Amino acid sequence: MQIPLVMTIISPDRTGLVESIARAVAEHGGNWLESRMCRLGGEFAGILRIEILAEKKPALLAALQQISGLNVTVRADESKVAPANLRQTKLELVGHDRPGIVRDISAALARAGVNVEEFASEIVSAPMSGEDLFKAQARLQLPESCDLAALKKDLEKIAADLLVDVSFAEISGT
């Protein structure tokens, strides 16, 4: 029987790391379903979802442990189908970098019952001044009860305090 697994990985970054993981999955009959991976500092981190025959899971885990420097955590994928009454939106943030931006924005989202599905952020130099700018993008799942206008107002209040521009874009097809 095929079982779905979610794996988190972290390792010092090096050429061929993803290929080593993919080879181990394929050699054990696994199917790579989806992943998100990136280099952060000198480390390479990622999360991936695979399917594999249940009886091959121990051998795959042993093979992954043999990859030099790789730390792997594996969990059963117990994902549930998302309720149909959820909407998706994309949130973009740009502003002067300072501590607390992520904390304050994520607190407002949590108060509104919003689930953060994906989040990516970085610090970049402002084009004219060279000052540090915080940039983030998030894919959010909004419950039916979420008043998007009220959420925008709450985020804009925080944004005014933090000098951050906030924009939303509905994601179609959901």
Short mmCIF file of C-alpha atoms in Angstrom, two decimals:
data_model
loop_
_atom_site.label_atom_id
_atom_site.label_comp_id
_atom_site.label_asym_id
_atom_site.label_seq_id
_atom_site.Cartn_x
_atom_site.Cartn_y
_atom_site.Cartn_z
CA MET A 1 0.00 0.00 0.00
CA GLN A 2 1.29 3.48 -0.93
CA ILE A 3 1.64 5.85 2.01
CA PRO A 4 2.18 9.62 1.79
CA LEU A 5 5.07 11.11 3.77
CA VAL A 6 6.12 14.68 4.48
CA MET A 7 9.85 15.18 4.97
CA THR A 8 11.75 18.21 6.20
CA ILE A 9 15.41 18.42 5.30
CA ILE A 10 18.31 20.64 6.25
CA SER A 11 21.94 20.33 5.29
CA PRO A 12 24.95 22.46 4.57
CA ASP A 13 24.38 23.61 0.99
CA ARG A 14 26.30 21.79 -1.72
CA THR A 15 25.97 20.83 -5.35
CA GLY A 16 24.08 17.57 -5.91
CA LEU A 17 22.19 17.51 -2.62
CA VAL A 18 18.69 17.52 -4.15
CA GLU A 19 19.80 14.89 -6.69
CA SER A 20 21.01 12.63 -3.84
CA ILE A 21 17.64 12.90 -2.10
CA ALA A 22 15.70 12.39 -5.35
CA ARG A 23 17.83 9.36 -6.22
CA ALA A 24 17.17 7.76 -2.81
CA VAL A 25 13.42 8.34 -3.18
CA ALA A 26 13.38 6.91 -6.73
CA GLU A 27 15.59 3.90 -5.85
CA HIS A 28 13.07 2.94 -3.18
CA GLY A 29 10.08 3.24 -5.53
CA GLY A 30 8.93 6.55 -4.13
CA ASN A 31 7.06 9.19 -6.08
CA TRP A 32 8.08 12.84 -5.45
CA LEU A 33 4.76 14.73 -5.27
CA GLU A 34 5.69 18.30 -4.32
CA SER A 35 8.38 20.30 -2.58
CA ARG A 36 9.58 23.73 -1.48
CA MET A 37 13.32 24.13 -1.06
CA CYS A 38 15.81 26.98 -0.84
CA ARG A 39 19.22 28.09 0.34
CA LEU A 40 19.19 30.26 3.46
CA GLY A 41 22.60 31.50 4.50
CA GLY A 42 24.94 28.54 4.02
CA GLU A 43 22.23 25.99 4.72
CA PHE A 44 19.85 24.27 2.34
CA ALA A 45 16.38 23.64 3.75
CA GLY A 46 13.25 22.15 2.35
CA ILE A 47 10.03 20.31 2.79
CA LEU A 48 8.79 17.66 0.42
CA ARG A 49 5.90 15.26 0.08
CA ILE A 50 6.32 11.79 -1.40
CA GLU A 51 4.42 8.52 -1.73
CA ILE A 52 6.12 5.19 -1.12
CA LEU A 53 5.16 1.59 -0.44
CA ALA A 54 4.82 1.20 3.33
CA GLU A 55 7.25 -1.72 3.41
CA LYS A 56 9.96 0.39 1.69
CA LYS A 57 9.79 3.28 4.16
CA PRO A 58 12.45 1.89 6.59
CA ALA A 59 14.95 1.29 3.77
CA LEU A 60 14.36 4.79 2.38
CA LEU A 61 14.90 6.36 5.80
CA ALA A 62 18.12 4.39 6.21
CA ALA A 63 19.31 5.54 2.76
CA LEU A 64 18.54 9.18 3.57
CA GLN A 65 20.52 8.89 6.83
CA GLN A 66 23.55 7.86 4.74
CA ILE A 67 23.58 11.19 2.87
CA SER A 68 26.43 13.19 4.41
CA GLY A 69 25.31 16.13 6.56
CA LEU A 70 21.60 15.63 5.84
CA ASN A 71 19.16 15.97 8.73
CA VAL A 72 15.73 14.56 7.88
CA THR A 73 12.46 14.49 9.77
CA VAL A 74 9.72 12.29 8.33
CA ARG A 75 6.04 12.32 9.25
CA ALA A 76 2.98 10.59 7.88
CA ASP A 77 0.99 12.94 5.64
CA GLU A 78 -2.36 13.12 7.36
CA SER A 79 -3.62 16.02 5.26
CA LYS A 80 -7.30 16.59 5.15
CA VAL A 81 -9.31 18.08 2.33
CA ALA A 82 -9.73 21.82 2.88
CA PRO A 83 -13.30 22.95 3.50
CA ALA A 84 -14.98 24.37 0.41
CA ASN A 85 -15.94 27.59 2.20
CA LEU A 86 -12.37 28.94 2.26
CA ARG A 87 -11.07 31.67 -0.04
CA GLN A 88 -7.45 32.19 -1.02
CA THR A 89 -5.65 35.48 -1.36
CA LYS A 90 -2.11 36.66 -1.88
CA LEU A 91 -0.61 39.19 0.52
CA GLU A 92 2.42 41.33 -0.37
CA LEU A 93 4.35 43.44 2.12
CA VAL A 94 7.11 45.94 1.43
CA GLY A 95 8.56 48.33 3.97
CA HIS A 96 11.48 49.47 6.04
CA ASP A 97 13.02 46.56 7.88
CA ARG A 98 12.56 46.51 11.62
CA PRO A 99 11.92 43.87 14.26
CA GLY A 100 8.29 42.90 14.75
CA ILE A 101 6.86 43.10 11.22
CA VAL A 102 6.19 39.38 10.90
CA ARG A 103 4.95 39.11 14.49
CA ASP A 104 2.44 41.95 14.12
CA ILE A 105 1.14 40.93 10.69
CA SER A 106 0.82 37.26 11.66
CA ALA A 107 -1.00 38.21 14.88
CA ALA A 108 -3.57 40.20 12.87
CA LEU A 109 -4.03 37.27 10.49
CA ALA A 110 -4.50 34.85 13.39
CA ARG A 111 -7.08 37.14 15.04
CA ALA A 112 -9.06 37.04 11.77
CA GLY A 113 -8.86 33.22 11.60
CA VAL A 114 -6.62 33.36 8.51
CA ASN A 115 -4.33 30.42 7.78
CA VAL A 116 -0.89 31.18 6.30
CA GLU A 117 -0.34 28.53 3.59
CA GLU A 118 2.96 29.87 2.24
CA PHE A 119 5.24 32.64 3.42
CA ALA A 120 8.49 33.93 1.91
CA SER A 121 10.47 36.97 3.02
CA GLU A 122 13.77 38.67 2.37
CA ILE A 123 15.71 41.82 3.13
CA VAL A 124 16.76 43.86 0.07
CA SER A 125 18.40 47.24 -0.47
CA ALA A 126 16.07 50.13 -1.30
CA PRO A 127 16.76 51.36 -4.86
CA MET A 128 17.48 55.01 -4.04
CA SER A 129 18.58 55.08 -0.40
CA GLY A 130 20.22 51.68 0.00
CA GLU A 131 18.32 51.21 3.28
CA ASP A 132 17.17 47.72 4.21
CA LEU A 133 13.68 46.90 2.93
CA PHE A 134 11.61 44.01 4.19
CA LYS A 135 9.70 42.21 1.43
CA ALA A 136 7.29 39.34 1.98
CA GLN A 137 4.71 37.40 0.03
CA ALA A 138 2.15 35.07 1.54
CA ARG A 139 -0.60 32.82 0.25
CA LEU A 140 -3.46 32.93 2.73
CA GLN A 141 -6.58 30.89 3.28
CA LEU A 142 -9.48 33.05 4.45
CA PRO A 143 -12.45 31.53 6.27
CA GLU A 144 -15.88 32.46 4.91
CA SER A 145 -16.46 34.55 8.03
CA CYS A 146 -13.38 36.72 7.36
CA ASP A 147 -14.28 40.30 6.47
CA LEU A 148 -11.50 41.14 4.01
CA ALA A 149 -12.16 44.87 4.28
CA ALA A 150 -11.82 44.74 8.08
CA LEU A 151 -8.66 42.62 7.79
CA LYS A 152 -7.17 45.13 5.33
CA LYS A 153 -7.99 47.96 7.75
CA ASP A 154 -6.34 46.09 10.64
CA LEU A 155 -3.24 45.36 8.54
CA GLU A 156 -3.08 48.93 7.24
CA LYS A 157 -3.14 50.23 10.83
CA ILE A 158 -0.20 47.96 11.63
CA ALA A 159 1.40 48.91 8.33
CA ALA A 160 1.16 52.61 9.18
CA ASP A 161 2.91 51.93 12.49
CA LEU A 162 5.62 49.91 10.74
CA LEU A 163 5.89 51.98 7.51
CA VAL A 164 4.90 48.96 5.44
CA ASP A 165 2.80 48.84 2.25
CA VAL A 166 0.22 46.03 2.26
CA SER A 167 -1.63 44.73 -0.79
CA PHE A 168 -4.03 41.83 -1.38
CA ALA A 169 -4.88 40.00 -4.59
CA GLU A 170 -7.61 37.37 -4.72
CA ILE A 171 -6.42 34.05 -6.11
CA SER A 172 -8.88 32.79 -8.70
CA GLY A 173 -9.82 29.20 -9.38
CA THR A 174 -10.35 28.16 -5.76
#
